[in-house]
PDB file of C-alpha atoms in Angstrom:
ATOM      1  CA  LYS A 274     -18.104   3.690   6.140  1.00 94.00           C
ATOM      2  CA  VAL A 275     -15.374   6.338   6.104  1.00 96.00           C
ATOM      3  CA  HIS A 276     -15.360   8.697   3.105  1.00 93.00           C
ATOM      4  CA  GLY A 277     -13.353  11.849   2.427  1.00 91.00           C
ATOM      5  CA  LYS A 278     -11.594  14.031  -0.124  1.00 87.00           C
ATOM      6  CA  ARG A 279      -7.843  13.994   0.634  1.00 87.00           C
ATOM      7  CA  TYR A 280      -6.331  11.895   3.469  1.00 93.00           C
ATOM      8  CA  VAL A 281      -8.746   9.151   4.498  1.00 95.00           C
ATOM      9  CA  GLY A 282      -8.206   6.178   6.798  1.00 97.00           C
ATOM     10  CA  GLY A 283     -10.161   3.832   9.005  1.00 97.00           C
ATOM     11  CA  ALA A 284      -8.343   5.198  12.086  1.00 97.00           C
ATOM     12  CA  PHE A 285      -6.304   8.237  10.917  1.00 97.00           C
ATOM     13  CA  GLY A 286      -6.464  10.543   7.942  1.00 96.00           C
ATOM     14  CA  SER A 287      -2.762  11.250   8.431  1.00 95.00           C
ATOM     15  CA  SER A 288      -0.309  10.261  11.159  1.00 95.00           C
ATOM     16  CA  THR A 289       3.351  11.072  11.823  1.00 93.00           C
ATOM     17  CA  GLY A 290       3.838   8.936  14.931  1.00 92.00           C
ATOM     18  CA  ALA A 291       4.013   5.259  15.811  1.00 95.00           C
ATOM     19  CA  ILE A 292       0.843   3.239  15.149  1.00 96.00           C
ATOM     20  CA  SER A 293       0.023  -0.095  16.794  1.00 97.00           C
ATOM     21  CA  ASP A 294      -2.746  -2.503  17.760  1.00 98.00           C
ATOM     22  CA  ILE A 295      -5.519  -1.267  15.461  1.00 98.00           C
ATOM     23  CA  THR A 296      -8.200  -3.209  13.597  1.00 98.00           C
ATOM     24  CA  ASN A 297     -10.415  -1.508  11.005  1.00 98.00           C
ATOM     25  CA  LEU A 298     -13.729  -3.069   9.936  1.00 98.00           C
ATOM     26  CA  ALA A 299     -15.149  -0.122   7.950  1.00 98.00           C
ATOM     27  CA  ASP A 300     -14.982   0.459   4.199  1.00 98.00           C
ATOM     28  CA  VAL A 301     -12.802   3.470   3.314  1.00 97.00           C
ATOM     29  CA  SER A 302     -13.044   5.618   0.180  1.00 94.00           C
ATOM     30  CA  VAL A 303     -11.512   8.820  -1.145  1.00 90.00           C
ATOM     31  CA  ASP A 304     -12.897  11.086  -3.879  1.00 84.00           C
ATOM     32  CA  ASN A 305     -11.412  14.476  -4.599  1.00 72.00           C
ATOM     33  CA  GLY A 306     -13.410  14.950  -7.789  1.00 63.00           C
ATOM     34  CA  ASP A 307     -11.092  16.231 -10.498  1.00 60.00           C
ATOM     35  CA  GLY A 308      -8.442  17.098  -7.920  1.00 62.00           C
ATOM     36  CA  CYS A 309      -5.557  14.788  -7.194  1.00 67.00           C
ATOM     37  CA  ASN A 310      -3.107  13.911  -4.443  1.00 78.00           C
ATOM     38  CA  CYS A 311      -5.560  11.771  -2.496  1.00 86.00           C
ATOM     39  CA  TYR A 312      -4.615   8.967  -0.121  1.00 92.00           C
ATOM     40  CA  ALA A 313      -6.776   6.196   1.326  1.00 95.00           C
ATOM     41  CA  GLY A 314      -5.817   3.319   3.612  1.00 97.00           C
ATOM     42  CA  GLY A 315      -7.615   0.865   5.844  1.00 98.00           C
ATOM     43  CA  ILE A 316      -5.712   2.257   8.833  1.00 98.00           C
ATOM     44  CA  ALA A 317      -4.358   5.643   7.597  1.00 97.00           C
ATOM     45  CA  GLY A 318      -4.384   7.645   4.379  1.00 96.00           C
ATOM     46  CA  SER A 319      -0.815   8.749   5.085  1.00 95.00           C
ATOM     47  CA  ALA A 320       1.591   7.455   7.725  1.00 95.00           C
ATOM     48  CA  GLY A 321       5.224   8.329   8.265  1.00 86.00           C
ATOM     49  CA  GLY A 322       7.887   8.886  10.829  1.00 79.00           C
ATOM     50  CA  GLY A 323       6.930   6.118  13.235  1.00 90.00           C
ATOM     51  CA  ASP A 324       6.895   2.345  13.255  1.00 94.00           C
ATOM     52  CA  ALA A 325       3.636   0.514  12.540  1.00 96.00           C
ATOM     53  CA  THR A 326       2.854  -2.844  14.187  1.00 97.00           C
ATOM     54  CA  HIS A 327      -0.107  -5.174  14.757  1.00 98.00           C
ATOM     55  CA  LEU A 328      -2.479  -3.639  12.208  1.00 98.00           C
ATOM     56  CA  ILE A 329      -5.454  -5.398  10.617  1.00 98.00           C
ATOM     57  CA  ASN A 330      -7.787  -4.087   7.916  1.00 98.00           C
ATOM     58  CA  LYS A 331     -10.982  -5.965   7.003  1.00 98.00           C
ATOM     59  CA  GLY A 332     -12.750  -3.152   5.127  1.00 98.00           C
ATOM     60  CA  ASN A 333     -12.624  -2.456   1.398  1.00 98.00           C
ATOM     61  CA  VAL A 334     -10.521   0.566   0.346  1.00 97.00           C
ATOM     62  CA  SER A 335     -11.111   2.541  -2.838  1.00 94.00           C
ATOM     63  CA  SER A 336     -10.443   5.694  -4.799  1.00 87.00           C
ATOM     64  CA  ILE A 337     -13.740   6.685  -6.411  1.00 73.00           C
ATOM     65  CA  SER A 338     -12.197   8.908  -9.109  1.00 63.00           C
ATOM     66  CA  LYS A 339     -10.370   6.623 -11.505  1.00 53.00           C
ATOM     67  CA  ASN A 340      -8.619   9.078 -13.835  1.00 55.00           C
ATOM     68  CA  CYS A 341      -5.929  10.904 -11.943  1.00 53.00           C
ATOM     69  CA  TYR A 342      -2.298  10.813 -12.970  1.00 52.00           C
ATOM     70  CA  ASP A 343      -0.274  13.380 -14.855  1.00 49.00           C
ATOM     71  CA  GLY A 344       3.257  12.496 -13.748  1.00 49.00           C
ATOM     72  CA  ASN A 345       3.131  14.385 -10.457  1.00 48.00           C
ATOM     73  CA  LEU A 346      -0.348  13.995  -9.002  1.00 50.00           C
ATOM     74  CA  THR A 347      -1.710  10.632  -7.940  1.00 62.00           C
ATOM     75  CA  LYS A 348      -4.215   8.800  -5.816  1.00 81.00           C
ATOM     76  CA  GLU A 349      -2.532   6.243  -3.581  1.00 91.00           C
ATOM     77  CA  VAL A 350      -4.602   3.443  -2.117  1.00 95.00           C
ATOM     78  CA  GLY A 351      -3.566   0.590   0.185  1.00 97.00           C
ATOM     79  CA  GLY A 352      -5.074  -1.984   2.485  1.00 98.00           C
ATOM     80  CA  ILE A 353      -3.186  -0.547   5.481  1.00 98.00           C
ATOM     81  CA  PHE A 354      -1.756   2.833   4.289  1.00 97.00           C
ATOM     82  CA  GLY A 355      -2.307   4.942   1.195  1.00 96.00           C
ATOM     83  CA  THR A 356       1.256   6.236   1.420  1.00 95.00           C
ATOM     84  CA  GLY A 357       3.972   6.288   4.038  1.00 91.00           C
ATOM     85  CA  GLY A 358       7.346   5.498   5.502  1.00 90.00           C
ATOM     86  CA  GLY A 359       8.423   3.877   8.760  1.00 89.00           C
ATOM     87  CA  LYS A 360       8.959   0.222   9.573  1.00 94.00           C
ATOM     88  CA  ILE A 361       5.924  -2.031   9.189  1.00 97.00           C
ATOM     89  CA  SER A 362       5.521  -5.362  10.952  1.00 98.00           C
ATOM     90  CA  GLN A 363       2.563  -7.660  11.517  1.00 98.00           C
ATOM     91  CA  ALA A 364       0.188  -5.777   9.210  1.00 98.00           C
ATOM     92  CA  HIS A 365      -2.533  -7.824   7.518  1.00 98.00           C
ATOM     93  CA  ASN A 366      -5.088  -6.751   4.917  1.00 98.00           C
ATOM     94  CA  TYR A 367      -8.247  -8.770   4.161  1.00 98.00           C
ATOM     95  CA  GLY A 368     -10.211  -6.098   2.284  1.00 98.00           C
ATOM     96  CA  ASN A 369     -10.360  -5.489  -1.461  1.00 98.00           C
ATOM     97  CA  VAL A 370      -8.391  -2.465  -2.708  1.00 97.00           C
ATOM     98  CA  GLU A 371      -9.183  -0.479  -5.861  1.00 95.00           C
ATOM     99  CA  GLY A 372      -7.722   2.653  -7.471  1.00 90.00           C
ATOM    100  CA  SER A 373      -6.289   4.143 -10.657  1.00 84.00           C
ATOM    101  CA  ALA A 374      -2.583   3.822  -9.749  1.00 86.00           C
ATOM    102  CA  ASN A 375      -0.300   3.130  -6.785  1.00 92.00           C
ATOM    103  CA  VAL A 376      -2.462   0.330  -5.390  1.00 96.00           C
ATOM    104  CA  GLY A 377      -1.053  -2.079  -2.798  1.00 97.00           C
ATOM    105  CA  GLY A 378      -2.256  -4.725  -0.385  1.00 98.00           C
ATOM    106  CA  ILE A 379      -0.292  -3.091   2.441  1.00 98.00           C
ATOM    107  CA  SER A 380       0.480   0.364   0.984  1.00 97.00           C
ATOM    108  CA  GLY A 381      -0.094   2.188  -2.297  1.00 96.00           C
ATOM    109  CA  ARG A 382       3.312   3.908  -2.012  1.00 94.00           C
ATOM    110  CA  TYR A 383       6.038   3.215   0.502  1.00 94.00           C
ATOM    111  CA  GLY A 384       9.763   3.695   0.786  1.00 89.00           C
ATOM    112  CA  ASN A 385      13.120   3.697   2.513  1.00 87.00           C
ATOM    113  CA  THR A 386      12.223   1.202   5.207  1.00 89.00           C
ATOM    114  CA  SER A 387      11.483  -2.456   5.875  1.00 94.00           C
ATOM    115  CA  ILE A 388       8.212  -4.367   5.785  1.00 96.00           C
ATOM    116  CA  LYS A 389       8.140  -7.636   7.742  1.00 98.00           C
ATOM    117  CA  ASP A 390       5.748 -10.365   8.910  1.00 98.00           C
ATOM    118  CA  SER A 391       2.818  -8.977   6.895  1.00 98.00           C
ATOM    119  CA  SER A 392       0.257 -10.213   4.374  1.00 98.00           C
ATOM    120  CA  ASN A 393      -2.420  -9.283   1.874  1.00 98.00           C
ATOM    121  CA  HIS A 394      -5.465 -11.505   1.313  1.00 98.00           C
ATOM    122  CA  GLY A 395      -7.726  -9.033  -0.520  1.00 98.00           C
ATOM    123  CA  LYS A 396      -8.279  -8.640  -4.256  1.00 98.00           C
ATOM    124  CA  LEU A 397      -6.426  -5.690  -5.829  1.00 97.00           C
ATOM    125  CA  ASN A 398      -7.599  -3.765  -8.872  1.00 95.00           C
ATOM    126  CA  GLY A 399      -5.534  -0.878 -10.262  1.00 91.00           C
ATOM    127  CA  GLY A 400      -4.798   0.871 -13.529  1.00 83.00           C
ATOM    128  CA  TYR A 401      -1.043   0.506 -13.075  1.00 85.00           C
ATOM    129  CA  TRP A 402       1.650   0.277 -10.396  1.00 93.00           C
ATOM    130  CA  THR A 403      -0.271  -2.364  -8.483  1.00 96.00           C
ATOM    131  CA  GLY A 404       1.470  -4.772  -6.111  1.00 97.00           C
ATOM    132  CA  GLY A 405       0.358  -7.459  -3.680  1.00 98.00           C
ATOM    133  CA  ILE A 406       2.306  -5.757  -0.885  1.00 98.00           C
ATOM    134  CA  VAL A 407       3.234  -2.292  -2.267  1.00 97.00           C
ATOM    135  CA  GLY A 408       2.091  -0.545  -5.442  1.00 96.00           C
ATOM    136  CA  ILE A 409       5.209   1.602  -5.790  1.00 94.00           C
ATOM    137  CA  TYR A 410       8.303   1.269  -3.584  1.00 94.00           C
ATOM    138  CA  GLN A 411      11.160   3.761  -3.529  1.00 91.00           C
ATOM    139  CA  THR A 412      14.462   3.444  -1.694  1.00 89.00           C
ATOM    140  CA  SER A 413      17.751   5.313  -1.545  1.00 88.00           C
ATOM    141  CA  GLY A 414      19.348   2.964   1.010  1.00 86.00           C
ATOM    142  CA  SER A 415      19.400  -0.671   2.012  1.00 88.00           C
ATOM    143  CA  THR A 416      15.993  -2.079   2.998  1.00 90.00           C
ATOM    144  CA  GLU A 417      14.415  -5.463   3.518  1.00 94.00           C
ATOM    145  CA  PHE A 418      11.146  -7.270   2.817  1.00 96.00           C
ATOM    146  CA  GLU A 419      10.902 -10.322   5.084  1.00 97.00           C
ATOM    147  CA  ASN A 420       8.244 -12.969   5.729  1.00 98.00           C
ATOM    148  CA  LEU A 421       5.623 -11.452   3.411  1.00 98.00           C
ATOM    149  CA  LEU A 422       2.706 -13.165   1.707  1.00 98.00           C
ATOM    150  CA  ASN A 423       0.275 -12.055  -0.979  1.00 98.00           C
ATOM    151  CA  GLU A 424      -2.731 -14.328  -1.561  1.00 98.00           C
ATOM    152  CA  GLY A 425      -4.917 -11.709  -3.244  1.00 97.00           C
ATOM    153  CA  GLU A 426      -5.772 -11.772  -6.932  1.00 97.00           C
ATOM    154  CA  LEU A 427      -4.286  -8.787  -8.803  1.00 96.00           C
ATOM    155  CA  HIS A 428      -5.655  -6.937 -11.845  1.00 94.00           C
ATOM    156  CA  ALA A 429      -3.962  -3.965 -13.512  1.00 91.00           C
ATOM    157  CA  GLY A 430      -3.228  -2.472 -16.913  1.00 86.00           C
ATOM    158  CA  SER A 431       0.570  -2.359 -16.482  1.00 87.00           C
ATOM    159  CA  SER A 432       3.389  -2.463 -13.913  1.00 91.00           C
ATOM    160  CA  LEU A 433       1.754  -5.242 -11.944  1.00 93.00           C
ATOM    161  CA  GLY A 434       3.619  -7.485  -9.490  1.00 95.00           C
ATOM    162  CA  GLY A 435       2.737 -10.120  -6.930  1.00 96.00           C
ATOM    163  CA  ILE A 436       4.819  -8.235  -4.335  1.00 97.00           C
ATOM    164  CA  ILE A 437       5.720  -4.794  -5.818  1.00 96.00           C
ATOM    165  CA  GLY A 438       4.134  -3.069  -8.819  1.00 95.00           C
ATOM    166  CA  LYS A 439       7.096  -0.737  -9.456  1.00 94.00           C
ATOM    167  CA  ALA A 440      10.384  -0.302  -7.597  1.00 93.00           C
ATOM    168  CA  TYR A 441      12.589   2.802  -7.776  1.00 90.00           C
ATOM    169  CA  PHE A 442      16.215   2.599  -6.657  1.00 90.00           C
ATOM    170  CA  ASN A 443      17.807   6.023  -6.079  1.00 89.00           C
ATOM    171  CA  GLY A 444      21.588   5.788  -6.049  1.00 85.00           C
ATOM    172  CA  ALA A 445      24.238   3.148  -6.623  1.00 82.00           C
ATOM    173  CA  LYS A 446      24.014   1.804  -3.048  1.00 85.00           C
ATOM    174  CA  SER A 447      20.254   1.332  -3.066  1.00 89.00           C
ATOM    175  CA  LYS A 448      19.067  -2.226  -2.553  1.00 89.00           C
ATOM    176  CA  LEU A 449      16.024  -4.169  -1.464  1.00 91.00           C
ATOM    177  CA  THR A 450      16.524  -7.656  -0.033  1.00 93.00           C
ATOM    178  CA  PHE A 451      13.773 -10.293  -0.075  1.00 95.00           C
ATOM    179  CA  LYS A 452      13.658 -13.020   2.597  1.00 97.00           C
ATOM    180  CA  GLN A 453      10.796 -15.525   2.699  1.00 98.00           C
ATOM    181  CA  VAL A 454       8.568 -13.512   0.369  1.00 98.00           C
ATOM    182  CA  GLN A 455       5.746 -15.323  -1.465  1.00 97.00           C
ATOM    183  CA  ASN A 456       3.073 -14.487  -3.991  1.00 97.00           C
ATOM    184  CA  LYS A 457       0.204 -17.007  -4.166  1.00 97.00           C
ATOM    185  CA  GLY A 458      -2.316 -14.700  -5.848  1.00 95.00           C
ATOM    186  CA  ASP A 459      -3.166 -14.776  -9.547  1.00 95.00           C
ATOM    187  CA  VAL A 460      -1.597 -11.856 -11.435  1.00 91.00           C
ATOM    188  CA  LEU A 461      -3.903 -10.876 -14.317  1.00 87.00           C
TER     189      LEU A 461
END
């Protein structure tokens, strides 16, 4: 088991480079007590700047502290990444993911880049902003979700989606294109 207080992942707490060919089997959890801004992922708590390929998570991922959101401070939890940016391809989550907000099968929060050839098979449980692939997705450009599958059951209080819990589009030219994207999980 991997447990920590801020950036926690099965392989990396935080990474800014390319990540590839990693399988995590351990459960991952984050608990910063009453503090916020915590990130947990099966592979990395936070990942950005580099492409991510051939990643598999089989451990459960959770945020122990459930009550943490005041508009600016969150706990982000995902099967592969808690939060990040950089192209993702061939990432697959089989573990259950649980948190108070920003909960995703692949990433709790992600943005400005594509996610392709990836899937979630684990059960997701979040307070809000919970998505089968990404809990909250933000883009200011043109990005693409292609060949994605969610088979995990989803539970959340609000802003719940089979693929994305909440999407933010910054600017008139922002767009997100879906190609061969499927949700087969129950959304409850």
